[in-house]
Coordinates of C-alpha atoms in Angstrom, one line a residue:
M1 CA 0.0 0.1 0.1
K2 CA 2.8 2.4 0.9
K3 CA 4.5 1.5 -2.5
Y4 CA 1.6 2.7 -4.4
Y5 CA 1.2 5.8 -2.3
T6 CA 4.9 6.6 -2.8
I7 CA 4.7 6.1 -6.6
G8 CA 1.5 8.2 -6.8
L9 CA 3.2 11.0 -4.8
V10 CA 6.3 11.0 -7.0
L11 CA 3.9 11.2 -10.2
V12 CA 2.2 14.2 -8.6
L13 CA 5.3 15.9 -7.8
M14 CA 6.7 15.2 -11.4
C15 CA 3.6 16.6 -12.8
A16 CA 3.8 19.7 -10.7
V17 CA 7.4 20.4 -11.7
A18 CA 6.6 19.8 -15.3
L19 CA 3.7 22.3 -15.0
I20 CA 6.0 24.8 -13.3
A21 CA 8.8 24.3 -15.8
Y22 CA 6.2 24.7 -18.7
G23 CA 4.9 27.9 -17.2
M24 CA 8.3 29.2 -16.9
Y25 CA 9.0 28.4 -20.6
L26 CA 5.7 29.9 -21.8
N27 CA 6.4 33.2 -19.7
R28 CA 10.0 33.3 -21.2
A29 CA 8.6 32.7 -24.8
G30 CA 6.0 35.5 -24.3
E31 CA 8.3 38.0 -23.0
S32 CA 10.8 37.2 -26.0
K33 CA 7.9 37.6 -28.5
I34 CA 6.8 40.8 -26.8
A35 CA 10.3 42.2 -26.9
E36 CA 10.6 41.1 -30.5
R37 CA 7.3 42.8 -31.4
M38 CA 8.2 45.8 -29.4
E39 CA 11.6 45.9 -31.2
N40 CA 10.0 45.4 -34.7
R41 CA 7.0 47.9 -34.0
A42 CA 6.9 50.9 -36.4
I43 CA 5.2 54.1 -35.7
P44 CA 2.9 55.2 -38.5
L45 CA 3.7 58.7 -39.7
Q46 CA 3.3 61.0 -42.8
G47 CA 6.1 62.5 -44.7
D48 CA 7.3 64.2 -47.7
K49 CA 10.6 64.6 -49.7
A50 CA 12.8 67.5 -49.7
K51 CA 12.6 68.9 -53.4
F52 CA 13.2 71.8 -55.5
R53 CA 9.9 73.8 -55.9
N54 CA 8.9 77.3 -57.0
I55 CA 7.6 79.1 -54.1
N56 CA 6.5 82.8 -53.6
P57 CA 7.9 83.8 -50.3
T58 CA 5.3 85.2 -48.1
F59 CA 5.4 87.4 -45.0
F60 CA 2.5 87.4 -42.6
L61 CA 2.3 90.9 -40.9
D62 CA 0.1 91.5 -37.7
T63 CA 0.0 95.3 -38.6
I64 CA 1.1 97.6 -41.4
N65 CA 1.1 101.3 -41.3
F66 CA 0.3 103.0 -44.7
Y67 CA 1.3 106.7 -45.2
S68 CA 1.0 109.3 -48.0
D69 CA 3.5 111.8 -49.2
E70 CA 0.6 113.8 -51.0
M71 CA -1.5 115.3 -48.2
A72 CA -1.5 119.1 -47.5
D73 CA -3.8 121.9 -46.0
A74 CA -5.3 124.7 -48.0
V75 CA -4.3 127.7 -45.7
A76 CA -5.8 131.0 -45.5
L77 CA -3.2 133.7 -46.3
I78 CA -5.2 136.7 -45.0
D79 CA -7.7 137.4 -42.3
G80 CA -11.4 137.2 -43.5
R81 CA -14.7 135.7 -43.4
V82 CA -15.9 132.7 -45.6
T83 CA -18.3 134.1 -48.4
E84 CA -18.1 131.2 -50.8
I85 CA -17.1 127.6 -50.8
F86 CA -16.7 126.0 -54.3
V87 CA -16.1 122.3 -53.3
D88 CA -17.7 119.6 -51.3
K89 CA -16.1 116.9 -49.2
N90 CA -14.6 114.2 -51.4
S91 CA -14.5 116.4 -54.4
K92 CA -11.7 115.7 -56.9
V93 CA -9.6 118.8 -57.2
S94 CA -6.6 119.8 -59.3
E95 CA -3.7 121.9 -58.1
G96 CA -4.5 125.7 -58.2
Q97 CA -8.4 125.1 -58.3
L98 CA -10.4 127.6 -56.3
L99 CA -11.8 126.2 -53.2
F100 CA -12.7 129.1 -50.9
R101 CA -13.3 132.8 -51.2
L102 CA -12.8 135.2 -48.2
K103 CA -13.8 138.8 -47.7
N104 CA -11.6 141.1 -45.8
D105 CA -13.3 144.6 -45.3
D106 CA -10.1 146.4 -44.7
V107 CA -8.3 145.6 -48.0
P108 CA -10.7 147.6 -50.4
L109 CA -10.4 150.6 -48.2
K110 CA -6.6 150.3 -48.1
I111 CA -6.5 149.9 -51.9
Q112 CA -8.6 153.1 -52.3
E113 CA -6.3 155.0 -49.9
A114 CA -3.3 153.7 -51.8
E115 CA -4.7 154.9 -55.1
S116 CA -5.3 158.4 -53.6
N117 CA -1.6 158.5 -52.4
I118 CA -0.4 157.4 -55.9
L119 CA -2.4 160.3 -57.5
R120 CA -1.0 162.7 -54.9
A121 CA 2.6 161.4 -55.5
E122 CA 2.2 161.7 -59.4
A123 CA 1.1 165.4 -59.0
Q124 CA 4.0 166.1 -56.8
L125 CA 6.4 164.3 -59.2
A126 CA 5.0 166.4 -62.2
N127 CA 5.7 169.7 -60.2
A128 CA 9.2 168.4 -59.3
R129 CA 9.9 167.4 -62.7
T130 CA 8.7 170.8 -64.1
S131 CA 10.8 172.6 -61.5
F132 CA 13.9 170.5 -62.2
A133 CA 13.5 171.2 -66.0
R134 CA 13.3 174.9 -65.4
Y135 CA 16.4 174.9 -63.3
T136 CA 18.3 172.8 -65.7
R137 CA 17.7 175.4 -68.4
L138 CA 18.6 178.2 -66.1
M139 CA 21.8 176.4 -65.1
E140 CA 22.8 176.1 -68.8
K141 CA 22.4 179.9 -69.1
D142 CA 24.3 180.4 -65.7
A143 CA 21.0 182.2 -64.5
T144 CA 20.8 180.3 -61.2
S145 CA 23.0 179.0 -58.5
K146 CA 24.4 175.4 -58.3
E147 CA 22.7 175.0 -54.8
K148 CA 19.1 175.7 -56.3
Y149 CA 19.7 173.3 -59.2
D150 CA 20.8 170.6 -56.8
E151 CA 17.9 171.3 -54.7
S152 CA 15.4 170.8 -57.5
Q153 CA 17.1 167.7 -58.6
M154 CA 16.9 166.2 -55.3
Q155 CA 13.1 167.2 -55.0
F156 CA 12.5 165.6 -58.4
L157 CA 14.3 162.3 -57.3
A158 CA 12.5 162.2 -54.0
A159 CA 9.2 162.6 -55.8
E160 CA 10.1 159.8 -58.2
A161 CA 10.9 157.6 -55.1
A162 CA 7.6 158.6 -53.2
L163 CA 5.6 157.6 -56.3
K164 CA 7.4 154.2 -56.6
Q165 CA 6.7 153.6 -52.8
A166 CA 2.9 154.6 -53.3
V167 CA 2.7 152.2 -56.2
A168 CA 4.3 149.5 -54.2
V169 CA 2.0 149.9 -51.2
R170 CA -1.0 149.8 -53.6
D171 CA 0.3 146.6 -55.3
Q172 CA 0.8 145.0 -51.9
Y173 CA -2.9 145.6 -51.0
V174 CA -3.9 144.3 -54.4
V175 CA -1.9 141.1 -53.7
Q176 CA -3.8 140.8 -50.4
E177 CA -6.9 141.2 -52.2
G178 CA -6.1 138.2 -54.4
R179 CA -5.2 136.2 -51.2
Q180 CA -8.9 136.2 -50.4
D181 CA -9.1 133.4 -52.9
I182 CA -7.9 130.1 -51.5
Y183 CA -6.6 127.4 -53.9
A184 CA -5.9 123.6 -53.9
P185 CA -2.2 123.1 -53.0
I186 CA -2.1 119.6 -54.9
D187 CA -4.0 117.4 -57.0
G188 CA -6.3 115.1 -54.9
E189 CA -9.5 114.6 -53.1
V190 CA -11.1 117.0 -50.4
L191 CA -10.8 114.9 -47.3
I192 CA -11.9 117.4 -44.7
L193 CA -13.6 120.9 -44.9
Y194 CA -12.5 122.6 -41.7
K195 CA -14.4 125.8 -42.1
Q196 CA -18.1 126.4 -43.1
M197 CA -19.8 129.4 -44.7
G198 CA -19.6 132.5 -42.6
A199 CA -16.7 131.5 -40.5
Y200 CA -14.0 133.9 -39.8
V201 CA -10.5 132.9 -40.3
S202 CA -7.1 134.2 -39.4
T203 CA -3.9 134.1 -41.6
G204 CA -2.4 130.8 -41.6
T205 CA -5.5 128.9 -40.6
P206 CA -6.2 125.6 -42.6
V207 CA -9.7 125.6 -44.2
A208 CA -9.3 122.3 -46.0
L209 CA -7.4 119.1 -46.3
I210 CA -6.4 117.7 -49.7
G211 CA -5.0 114.1 -50.2
N212 CA -4.1 112.0 -53.1
F213 CA -4.0 108.3 -52.0
N214 CA -3.4 106.7 -55.4
R215 CA 0.1 105.9 -54.0
L216 CA 0.5 104.8 -50.5
Y217 CA 3.8 103.9 -48.7
F218 CA 4.9 101.7 -45.8
S219 CA 8.3 100.4 -44.3
M220 CA 9.7 97.9 -42.2
P221 CA 12.9 96.5 -40.8
L222 CA 14.4 93.4 -42.2
E223 CA 17.3 91.3 -41.6
D224 CA 20.0 91.6 -44.1
E225 CA 19.5 87.8 -45.3
V226 CA 15.9 88.5 -46.1
A227 CA 16.5 92.1 -47.6
Q228 CA 19.1 90.6 -49.9
H229 CA 16.4 88.6 -51.8
L230 CA 14.6 91.8 -52.5
L231 CA 17.5 92.7 -55.0
T232 CA 15.8 90.4 -57.6
N233 CA 12.4 90.3 -56.1
K234 CA 11.1 93.7 -55.9
N235 CA 7.4 93.2 -56.8
F236 CA 4.7 92.1 -54.1
E237 CA 1.2 91.3 -53.7
L238 CA -0.7 92.3 -50.6
H239 CA -4.1 91.2 -49.4
F240 CA -5.9 91.4 -46.2
R241 CA -6.9 88.4 -44.2
N242 CA -9.6 90.2 -42.5
A243 CA -11.9 92.2 -45.1
N244 CA -13.4 94.1 -42.1
A245 CA -9.9 95.7 -41.6
L246 CA -10.6 97.9 -44.9
R247 CA -12.3 100.5 -42.8
K248 CA -12.2 104.2 -43.8
A249 CA -10.6 107.1 -41.7
Y250 CA -11.1 110.0 -44.1
D251 CA -14.4 108.4 -45.8
T252 CA -12.7 108.7 -49.2
E253 CA -14.5 107.3 -52.3
F254 CA -14.0 103.8 -53.7
A255 CA -12.9 103.4 -57.3
A256 CA -15.0 101.4 -59.9
G257 CA -13.9 97.8 -60.2
N258 CA -12.5 97.3 -56.8
K259 CA -13.0 93.7 -55.5
G260 CA -13.3 94.7 -51.7
G261 CA -11.8 92.1 -49.3
E262 CA -10.7 90.0 -52.3
Q263 CA -8.6 92.8 -53.7
V264 CA -4.9 92.1 -54.2
F265 CA -2.9 95.2 -54.1
N266 CA 0.4 95.5 -56.2
A267 CA 3.6 96.9 -54.2
N268 CA 7.0 97.4 -55.3
V269 CA 10.3 98.0 -53.2
L270 CA 11.1 101.8 -53.4
E271 CA 14.1 102.2 -51.2
I272 CA 16.6 100.1 -49.0
T273 CA 18.6 101.8 -46.4
P274 CA 21.4 101.1 -46.0
S275 CA 22.1 100.1 -49.6
L276 CA 22.5 96.3 -50.2
S277 CA 26.2 97.1 -51.3
E278 CA 27.0 98.3 -47.7
P279 CA 27.4 95.9 -44.8
A280 CA 24.6 95.9 -42.3
A281 CA 22.7 93.4 -40.2
M282 CA 19.4 95.3 -40.4
R283 CA 17.9 97.4 -43.2
K284 CA 14.9 99.6 -43.7
V285 CA 12.7 98.7 -46.6
V286 CA 10.2 101.2 -48.0
W287 CA 7.4 99.8 -50.4
E288 CA 5.1 101.8 -52.7
V289 CA 1.5 100.5 -53.0
D290 CA -0.8 100.9 -56.1
N291 CA -4.1 102.1 -54.3
S292 CA -5.8 103.3 -57.5
V293 CA -8.9 101.3 -56.4
G294 CA -9.3 103.6 -53.6
L295 CA -9.7 100.9 -50.8
L296 CA -6.8 102.0 -48.6
E297 CA -6.0 105.1 -46.6
P298 CA -3.2 106.3 -44.7
Q299 CA -3.6 104.5 -41.4
T300 CA -2.7 101.2 -39.5
Y301 CA -4.2 97.9 -40.8
N302 CA -4.1 94.5 -39.1
G303 CA -3.8 91.0 -40.7
V304 CA -1.8 91.6 -43.9
T305 CA -0.4 89.0 -46.1
M306 CA 2.6 90.1 -48.3
R307 CA 3.8 87.8 -51.0
I308 CA 6.5 88.1 -53.5
A309 CA 4.9 88.0 -57.0
T310 CA 7.9 86.3 -58.7
P311 CA 8.2 82.6 -57.9
R312 CA 11.6 81.5 -56.6
R313 CA 13.2 78.1 -57.1
A314 CA 14.5 76.7 -54.0
L315 CA 15.2 73.3 -52.0
T316 CA 12.0 73.1 -49.8
V317 CA 10.0 70.9 -47.3
P318 CA 6.6 71.4 -46.1
L319 CA 6.3 74.0 -43.4
A320 CA 4.9 71.3 -41.1
A321 CA 8.1 69.5 -41.2
V322 CA 10.3 71.9 -39.3
A323 CA 10.4 71.6 -35.5
G324 CA 11.7 73.9 -32.8
Q325 CA 10.9 77.4 -31.7
N326 CA 13.3 78.7 -34.3
R327 CA 12.5 76.2 -37.0
S328 CA 15.8 74.8 -36.6
A329 CA 15.3 71.0 -36.8
V330 CA 13.6 68.4 -39.0
F331 CA 13.2 64.5 -38.5
V332 CA 14.7 62.6 -41.4
V333 CA 13.7 59.0 -42.2
T334 CA 16.9 56.9 -42.8
A335 CA 17.4 53.9 -44.9
A336 CA 16.7 51.7 -42.1
N337 CA 13.3 53.4 -41.5
T338 CA 14.5 55.1 -38.2
L339 CA 14.3 58.8 -37.3
E340 CA 17.3 61.2 -37.3
R341 CA 16.7 64.6 -35.8
R342 CA 18.6 66.9 -38.1
A343 CA 19.6 70.5 -37.6
V344 CA 18.9 72.7 -40.5
N345 CA 18.9 76.3 -41.7
V346 CA 15.9 77.7 -43.1
G347 CA 15.0 80.7 -45.4
V348 CA 11.8 82.1 -46.7
D349 CA 8.5 80.2 -46.8
D350 CA 5.2 80.7 -48.6
G351 CA 2.9 79.5 -45.7
S352 CA 2.9 76.0 -47.3
Y353 CA 6.7 75.3 -48.0
I354 CA 9.8 76.6 -46.5
E355 CA 13.2 77.0 -47.9
I356 CA 16.0 74.8 -46.6
T357 CA 19.4 76.5 -47.1
A358 CA 21.6 73.9 -45.3
G359 CA 21.3 70.5 -43.6
L360 CA 19.2 68.5 -46.2
K361 CA 19.6 67.1 -49.6
E362 CA 17.2 66.7 -52.4
G363 CA 15.2 63.5 -52.1
E364 CA 15.6 63.0 -48.5
T365 CA 12.3 62.2 -46.6
V366 CA 11.1 64.3 -43.6
V367 CA 8.4 63.7 -41.2
T368 CA 5.4 66.1 -41.8
S369 CA 2.8 64.9 -39.2
A370 CA 3.0 65.7 -35.6
T371 CA 6.7 65.7 -34.3
E372 CA 6.1 66.2 -30.6
G373 CA 7.5 63.4 -28.6
L374 CA 9.6 61.9 -31.4
T375 CA 13.2 60.9 -30.9
S376 CA 16.1 59.8 -32.9
G377 CA 16.3 55.9 -33.6
V378 CA 12.5 55.3 -33.4
K379 CA 11.3 52.9 -36.1
V380 CA 8.6 54.5 -38.3
E381 CA 6.5 53.5 -41.2
V382 CA 6.0 56.8 -43.3
T383 CA 3.3 57.3 -45.9
L384 CA 4.4 60.0 -48.4
T385 CA 2.1 62.9 -49.0
G386 CA 2.0 65.9 -51.2
G387 CA 3.1 63.9 -54.3
G388 CA 6.6 63.1 -52.8
N389 CA 7.7 59.9 -54.4

């Protein structure tokens, strides 16, 4: 009986040991398979190839400040009261066009007084001329003294001078009379009428503001590397991302054919300071903008996109591929389908693609999907997008 009990106990123990050994085997095999799977696991990502593309470099500006070099006040050149206004607000005017007429009650009286002084001076001159002629004849006959001759000559010359002075005074008042008319200082549009009918104005008082906004200007500082690109790309296109930004400060008129918020404005580089031939880290660039459609005015606008009109050939990657706060790195897919974080130098972009100036070669694949948390060495399975083959 004990014999069978011992045999059964041994068999049970053998089975227990076998089960434990088998369990350990399964555990090790499972860990090995998991490790193998983890080692061979590839993260699915999207990517594109570095390629030479035609891009139109684009700048996204939060604000832009337009100004005009053709704005001028029509100014009163004499005291007076407004008696006539020949234009309305938003009227188109030409340089020298009559805008206002003033009335100065003192000027006609002063002209009349000056005319009387001229008549008096002419009479005195006539008498002095007659006297001088008479003493000249007497002097030729030695019938008078040299002193009386000289005295008559001096009286004649003084009378001539008095007449010239009287005429000059009269002419001065005539000029003042002409200043009662106020003319447009430049071609343009009447932006503001400062004075209304019957208002009294003093010399030097502005009565109207005239402006010509067909051409507007703006400037901004640029780093030398960006400014150098403008040497061959001087033509730009501007459009406003927010159509509501096209508000009016002076309530000027719109030109026919404008497209409102869809309007694209042509701009060209007018001046770069210092010149590109001189060494400098920063440069001031001035643009001239064609505003013949009349949508813009000299003021600050928000949300402007400025795009170089002429395409530029450059080695590029999608903008989503660059990582880092300074756009200084990309994740490159190696031949072993692993990631390599690569430092790059970038140039301009067009909102979709960005220029790579150093760090990448044409044909290399970069990751374009989310790059947060990626590290070098990770295995990936990349699907090419954007036509990259």
